[in-house]
Amino acid sequence: MRVVSLVPSLTEAVARSAPGALVGATDWCTHPPGLDVVRVGGTKNPETDRILSLAPDLVIANEEENRAPDLAALRAAGAEVLVTEIRDVPQAFHELARVLDACGVTARPRWLDEAERTWSSLPEPGTRRTAVVPVWRRPWMVLGRDTFAGDVLARLGVGHVHATHPDRYPRVPLEELRASEPDVVVLPDEPYRFTADDGPEAFPGLPCALVSGRHLTWYGPSLAEAPRVLGEALRAARP
């Protein structure tokens, strides 16, 4: 089996679960560290010719992360493309199992069982907070409706202000974000790399939580530790 992954979190899942199967991945596929495969460009601009030159048995993609025209071009050239759709935590586990099965993994990996147990045994949050969750600035964009990251936060007791917005990643003026007066502003380090010096200053007086984007937005082995890592970051939120 020769697999090319165009989704960083799925790259990590396949590399951990089917050693040797992965022959290509995007420039953004940073896990597992030291991954030694051919790089095929970005998630939004993959080099289709290079992908095809690897003669993959399967290309793994995601309907949100990858562009339909690129996937159509791969299919037109004869590549088999598996496209995942992941909008909440249960769907993540379903799609991960589907991907690993397609990659020829016959035994369910331990990390997947551990991750599923972790999320299924989460206690009901004692308190619930509201949040604004920027994912980009210049212009400011936030989590909107129907997102995996939004579901992750909801299961940890954090409901984001724009969960019912018509758009999944709406552009919202900074003044409007401030005026919503959330209990916390959640600032992940991807896709935009918010840091202590880049992000919190835009929300004076509001508690800001700097969180790992990998644990907030990736669906893979990081799911097993995501509740703990995100919970610690949320509790550490400071104005």
mmCIF file of C-alpha atoms in Angstrom:
data_model
loop_
_atom_site.group_PDB
_atom_site.id
_atom_site.type_symbol
_atom_site.label_atom_id
_atom_site.label_comp_id
_atom_site.label_asym_id
_atom_site.label_seq_id
_atom_site.Cartn_x
_atom_site.Cartn_y
_atom_site.Cartn_z
ATOM 1 C CA MET A 1 0.000 0.000 0.000
ATOM 2 C CA ARG A 2 1.313 3.429 -1.031
ATOM 3 C CA VAL A 3 -0.477 6.369 0.584
ATOM 4 C CA VAL A 4 -0.225 10.125 0.090
ATOM 5 C CA SER A 5 -1.868 12.277 2.761
ATOM 6 C CA LEU A 6 -2.974 15.856 2.170
ATOM 7 C CA VAL A 7 -4.195 16.351 5.750
ATOM 8 C CA PRO A 8 -1.663 16.879 8.580
ATOM 9 C CA SER A 9 -3.683 15.135 11.297
ATOM 10 C CA LEU A 10 -4.431 12.155 9.054
ATOM 11 C CA THR A 11 -0.750 12.004 8.113
ATOM 12 C CA GLU A 12 0.086 11.518 11.786
ATOM 13 C CA ALA A 13 -2.633 8.891 12.175
ATOM 14 C CA VAL A 14 -1.436 6.852 9.187
ATOM 15 C CA ALA A 15 2.245 7.173 10.060
ATOM 16 C CA ARG A 16 1.542 5.893 13.576
ATOM 17 C CA SER A 17 -0.755 3.084 12.497
ATOM 18 C CA ALA A 18 0.594 1.844 9.159
ATOM 19 C CA PRO A 19 4.380 2.226 9.238
ATOM 20 C CA GLY A 20 5.836 2.272 5.742
ATOM 21 C CA ALA A 21 2.560 2.942 3.945
ATOM 22 C CA LEU A 22 2.971 6.710 3.732
ATOM 23 C CA VAL A 23 5.057 7.844 0.754
ATOM 24 C CA GLY A 24 3.987 11.493 0.480
ATOM 25 C CA ALA A 25 2.599 14.286 2.647
ATOM 26 C CA THR A 26 2.151 18.050 2.580
ATOM 27 C CA ASP A 27 4.701 20.616 3.708
ATOM 28 C CA TRP A 28 2.432 21.268 6.718
ATOM 29 C CA CYS A 29 2.526 17.671 7.947
ATOM 30 C CA THR A 30 4.747 18.150 10.997
ATOM 31 C CA HIS A 31 3.883 15.004 12.963
ATOM 32 C CA PRO A 32 5.248 12.581 13.780
ATOM 33 C CA PRO A 33 8.519 14.500 14.125
ATOM 34 C CA GLY A 34 11.167 13.386 11.658
ATOM 35 C CA LEU A 35 8.645 12.055 9.149
ATOM 36 C CA ASP A 36 10.716 11.073 6.092
ATOM 37 C CA VAL A 37 8.433 11.132 3.052
ATOM 38 C CA VAL A 38 8.245 13.111 -0.183
ATOM 39 C CA ARG A 39 6.703 16.554 0.338
ATOM 40 C CA VAL A 40 4.006 17.441 -2.178
ATOM 41 C CA GLY A 41 3.245 21.111 -1.472
ATOM 42 C CA GLY A 42 0.574 22.673 0.699
ATOM 43 C CA THR A 43 -2.916 21.546 1.615
ATOM 44 C CA LYS A 44 -4.419 24.261 -0.593
ATOM 45 C CA ASN A 45 -1.880 24.014 -3.419
ATOM 46 C CA PRO A 46 -0.632 20.425 -3.705
ATOM 47 C CA GLU A 47 1.675 19.526 -6.581
ATOM 48 C CA THR A 48 -0.541 17.030 -8.371
ATOM 49 C CA ASP A 49 2.190 15.906 -10.784
ATOM 50 C CA ARG A 50 4.499 15.061 -7.889
ATOM 51 C CA ILE A 51 1.687 13.179 -6.126
ATOM 52 C CA LEU A 52 0.986 11.140 -9.238
ATOM 53 C CA SER A 53 4.692 10.410 -9.734
ATOM 54 C CA LEU A 54 4.619 8.574 -6.407
ATOM 55 C CA ALA A 55 2.115 6.093 -7.890
ATOM 56 C CA PRO A 56 -0.115 6.123 -4.789
ATOM 57 C CA ASP A 57 -2.709 3.439 -4.201
ATOM 58 C CA LEU A 58 -4.630 6.005 -2.163
ATOM 59 C CA VAL A 59 -4.677 9.769 -1.629
ATOM 60 C CA ILE A 60 -6.263 10.919 1.643
ATOM 61 C CA ALA A 61 -7.967 14.316 1.729
ATOM 62 C CA ASN A 62 -10.509 16.349 3.643
ATOM 63 C CA GLU A 63 -13.424 18.356 2.259
ATOM 64 C CA GLU A 64 -12.483 21.401 4.335
ATOM 65 C CA GLU A 65 -8.704 21.373 4.142
ATOM 66 C CA ASN A 66 -8.306 20.523 0.461
ATOM 67 C CA ARG A 67 -9.711 22.137 -2.672
ATOM 68 C CA ALA A 68 -12.196 20.241 -4.824
ATOM 69 C CA PRO A 69 -10.452 21.127 -8.149
ATOM 70 C CA ASP A 70 -7.187 19.567 -6.941
ATOM 71 C CA LEU A 71 -8.949 16.378 -5.877
ATOM 72 C CA ALA A 72 -10.851 16.262 -9.166
ATOM 73 C CA ALA A 73 -7.563 16.564 -11.071
ATOM 74 C CA LEU A 74 -6.089 13.654 -9.144
ATOM 75 C CA ARG A 75 -9.141 11.520 -9.829
ATOM 76 C CA ALA A 76 -9.092 12.445 -13.524
ATOM 77 C CA ALA A 77 -5.506 11.208 -13.672
ATOM 78 C CA GLY A 78 -6.558 7.858 -12.216
ATOM 79 C CA ALA A 79 -5.740 8.271 -8.531
ATOM 80 C CA GLU A 80 -8.069 6.903 -5.886
ATOM 81 C CA VAL A 81 -8.969 9.723 -3.487
ATOM 82 C CA LEU A 82 -10.642 9.219 -0.119
ATOM 83 C CA VAL A 83 -12.252 12.432 1.135
ATOM 84 C CA THR A 84 -13.118 12.754 4.799
ATOM 85 C CA GLU A 85 -15.712 15.026 6.391
ATOM 86 C CA ILE A 86 -15.245 15.795 10.075
ATOM 87 C CA ARG A 87 -17.480 18.279 11.882
ATOM 88 C CA ASP A 88 -17.534 16.851 15.428
ATOM 89 C CA VAL A 89 -15.683 14.459 17.717
ATOM 90 C CA PRO A 90 -17.790 11.313 17.067
ATOM 91 C CA GLN A 91 -17.448 11.849 13.324
ATOM 92 C CA ALA A 92 -13.677 12.141 13.766
ATOM 93 C CA PHE A 93 -13.500 8.660 15.272
ATOM 94 C CA HIS A 94 -15.696 7.231 12.522
ATOM 95 C CA GLU A 95 -13.612 8.788 9.765
ATOM 96 C CA LEU A 96 -10.309 7.814 11.365
ATOM 97 C CA ALA A 97 -11.432 4.198 11.429
ATOM 98 C CA ARG A 98 -12.476 4.467 7.780
ATOM 99 C CA VAL A 99 -9.132 5.949 6.745
ATOM 100 C CA LEU A 100 -7.082 3.364 8.596
ATOM 101 C CA ASP A 101 -9.170 0.545 7.153
ATOM 102 C CA ALA A 102 -8.592 1.937 3.644
ATOM 103 C CA CYS A 103 -4.858 2.007 4.387
ATOM 104 C CA GLY A 104 -4.884 -1.691 5.199
ATOM 105 C CA VAL A 105 -4.665 -1.420 8.995
ATOM 106 C CA THR A 106 -6.204 -4.661 10.254
ATOM 107 C CA ALA A 107 -5.836 -4.187 14.023
ATOM 108 C CA ARG A 108 -7.389 -1.152 15.653
ATOM 109 C CA PRO A 109 -4.495 0.964 16.984
ATOM 110 C CA ARG A 110 -4.139 1.469 20.724
ATOM 111 C CA TRP A 111 -4.020 5.270 20.409
ATOM 112 C CA LEU A 112 -7.443 5.290 18.767
ATOM 113 C CA ASP A 113 -8.987 3.228 21.577
ATOM 114 C CA GLU A 114 -7.351 5.483 24.168
ATOM 115 C CA ALA A 115 -8.600 8.632 22.454
ATOM 116 C CA GLU A 116 -12.143 7.340 22.181
ATOM 117 C CA ARG A 117 -12.183 6.276 25.837
ATOM 118 C CA THR A 118 -10.857 9.674 26.874
ATOM 119 C CA TRP A 119 -13.616 11.568 25.100
ATOM 120 C CA SER A 120 -16.424 9.176 26.028
ATOM 121 C CA SER A 121 -15.530 9.377 29.730
ATOM 122 C CA LEU A 122 -15.331 13.161 29.997
ATOM 123 C CA PRO A 123 -17.360 14.419 32.972
ATOM 124 C CA GLU A 124 -20.149 16.895 32.362
ATOM 125 C CA PRO A 125 -18.612 20.384 32.680
ATOM 126 C CA GLY A 126 -19.466 21.943 36.031
ATOM 127 C CA THR A 127 -19.582 25.423 34.555
ATOM 128 C CA ARG A 128 -19.967 26.687 31.029
ATOM 129 C CA ARG A 129 -18.217 29.684 29.543
ATOM 130 C CA THR A 130 -18.661 31.660 26.360
ATOM 131 C CA ALA A 131 -15.763 32.265 24.005
ATOM 132 C CA VAL A 132 -14.681 34.091 20.905
ATOM 133 C CA VAL A 133 -12.315 31.882 18.911
ATOM 134 C CA PRO A 134 -10.274 33.731 16.275
ATOM 135 C CA VAL A 135 -8.516 31.590 13.692
ATOM 136 C CA TRP A 136 -7.066 34.479 11.656
ATOM 137 C CA ARG A 137 -6.392 38.198 11.824
ATOM 138 C CA ARG A 138 -6.055 40.807 9.073
ATOM 139 C CA PRO A 139 -8.947 40.230 8.590
ATOM 140 C CA TRP A 140 -10.292 38.787 11.813
ATOM 141 C CA MET A 141 -11.968 35.414 11.263
ATOM 142 C CA VAL A 142 -13.514 33.227 13.956
ATOM 143 C CA LEU A 143 -15.050 29.812 14.442
ATOM 144 C CA GLY A 144 -18.657 29.805 13.261
ATOM 145 C CA ARG A 145 -21.212 27.053 12.895
ATOM 146 C CA ASP A 146 -20.640 23.346 12.482
ATOM 147 C CA THR A 147 -16.886 23.013 13.130
ATOM 148 C CA PHE A 148 -14.840 20.250 14.691
ATOM 149 C CA ALA A 149 -12.973 22.716 16.914
ATOM 150 C CA GLY A 150 -16.261 24.197 18.087
ATOM 151 C CA ASP A 151 -17.500 20.756 19.124
ATOM 152 C CA VAL A 152 -14.223 20.060 20.940
ATOM 153 C CA LEU A 153 -14.629 23.242 22.980
ATOM 154 C CA ALA A 154 -18.316 22.599 23.661
ATOM 155 C CA ARG A 155 -17.458 19.214 25.169
ATOM 156 C CA LEU A 156 -15.006 21.007 27.471
ATOM 157 C CA GLY A 157 -17.648 23.460 28.665
ATOM 158 C CA VAL A 158 -16.862 26.335 26.317
ATOM 159 C CA GLY A 159 -19.550 27.505 23.909
ATOM 160 C CA HIS A 160 -18.333 29.923 21.277
ATOM 161 C CA VAL A 161 -20.288 33.084 20.562
ATOM 162 C CA HIS A 162 -20.592 32.533 16.807
ATOM 163 C CA ALA A 163 -21.743 28.890 16.896
ATOM 164 C CA THR A 164 -25.008 29.775 15.123
ATOM 165 C CA HIS A 165 -23.499 32.138 12.561
ATOM 166 C CA PRO A 166 -24.545 31.318 8.959
ATOM 167 C CA ASP A 167 -20.875 30.934 7.962
ATOM 168 C CA ARG A 168 -18.475 28.336 9.268
ATOM 169 C CA TYR A 169 -15.566 30.788 9.475
ATOM 170 C CA PRO A 170 -17.081 34.269 9.411
ATOM 171 C CA ARG A 171 -15.179 37.519 9.159
ATOM 172 C CA VAL A 172 -16.166 39.646 12.142
ATOM 173 C CA PRO A 173 -14.888 43.173 12.890
ATOM 174 C CA LEU A 174 -12.691 43.375 15.962
ATOM 175 C CA GLU A 175 -15.023 45.904 17.588
ATOM 176 C CA GLU A 176 -17.869 43.401 17.313
ATOM 177 C CA LEU A 177 -15.737 40.615 18.809
ATOM 178 C CA ARG A 178 -14.901 42.809 21.791
ATOM 179 C CA ALA A 179 -18.506 43.953 22.197
ATOM 180 C CA SER A 180 -19.716 40.339 22.527
ATOM 181 C CA GLU A 181 -18.010 40.296 25.960
ATOM 182 C CA PRO A 182 -17.068 36.597 26.038
ATOM 183 C CA ASP A 183 -15.863 34.936 29.206
ATOM 184 C CA VAL A 184 -12.654 33.997 27.394
ATOM 185 C CA VAL A 185 -10.908 34.571 24.056
ATOM 186 C CA VAL A 186 -9.399 31.331 22.748
ATOM 187 C CA LEU A 187 -6.314 31.955 20.602
ATOM 188 C CA PRO A 188 -4.869 28.853 18.862
ATOM 189 C CA ASP A 189 -1.407 28.763 17.306
ATOM 190 C CA GLU A 190 -2.761 27.583 13.946
ATOM 191 C CA PRO A 191 -3.824 28.292 11.289
ATOM 192 C CA TYR A 192 -2.793 31.776 12.432
ATOM 193 C CA ARG A 193 0.015 31.607 14.952
ATOM 194 C CA PHE A 194 -1.335 33.637 17.857
ATOM 195 C CA THR A 195 1.235 34.207 20.612
ATOM 196 C CA ALA A 196 1.460 36.089 23.895
ATOM 197 C CA ASP A 197 2.675 39.096 21.895
ATOM 198 C CA ASP A 198 0.308 38.755 18.950
ATOM 199 C CA GLY A 199 -3.386 38.479 19.765
ATOM 200 C CA PRO A 200 -4.140 39.166 23.437
ATOM 201 C CA GLU A 201 -3.377 42.896 23.033
ATOM 202 C CA ALA A 202 -6.416 43.160 20.735
ATOM 203 C CA PHE A 203 -8.725 42.157 23.622
ATOM 204 C CA PRO A 204 -7.815 44.412 26.560
ATOM 205 C CA GLY A 205 -9.444 43.374 29.810
ATOM 206 C CA LEU A 206 -10.625 40.005 28.484
ATOM 207 C CA PRO A 207 -9.111 36.688 29.634
ATOM 208 C CA CYS A 208 -7.177 35.096 26.773
ATOM 209 C CA ALA A 209 -6.229 31.424 26.500
ATOM 210 C CA LEU A 210 -3.333 30.559 24.203
ATOM 211 C CA VAL A 211 -4.018 26.999 23.054
ATOM 212 C CA SER A 212 -2.375 24.368 20.895
ATOM 213 C CA GLY A 213 -3.942 24.366 17.448
ATOM 214 C CA ARG A 214 -2.924 20.743 17.028
ATOM 215 C CA HIS A 215 -4.992 19.754 20.040
ATOM 216 C CA LEU A 216 -7.915 21.980 19.098
ATOM 217 C CA THR A 217 -8.226 21.242 15.376
ATOM 218 C CA TRP A 218 -6.413 17.976 14.602
ATOM 219 C CA TYR A 219 -8.196 14.616 14.535
ATOM 220 C CA GLY A 220 -5.585 11.952 15.114
ATOM 221 C CA PRO A 221 -3.350 10.659 17.917
ATOM 222 C CA SER A 222 -3.416 14.096 19.587
ATOM 223 C CA LEU A 223 -7.081 13.478 20.453
ATOM 224 C CA ALA A 224 -6.012 11.260 23.361
ATOM 225 C CA GLU A 225 -4.374 14.156 25.226
ATOM 226 C CA ALA A 226 -6.434 17.046 23.841
ATOM 227 C CA PRO A 227 -8.892 17.370 26.771
ATOM 228 C CA ARG A 228 -6.055 17.614 29.289
ATOM 229 C CA VAL A 229 -3.876 19.970 27.223
ATOM 230 C CA LEU A 230 -6.748 22.259 26.254
ATOM 231 C CA GLY A 231 -8.238 22.188 29.752
ATOM 232 C CA GLU A 232 -4.955 23.347 31.265
ATOM 233 C CA ALA A 233 -4.673 26.186 28.744
ATOM 234 C CA LEU A 234 -8.259 27.290 29.304
ATOM 235 C CA ARG A 235 -7.801 27.345 33.077
ATOM 236 C CA ALA A 236 -4.660 29.448 32.637
ATOM 237 C CA ALA A 237 -6.508 32.187 30.713
ATOM 238 C CA ARG A 238 -5.479 35.648 31.859
ATOM 239 C CA PRO A 239 -6.520 39.208 30.873
#
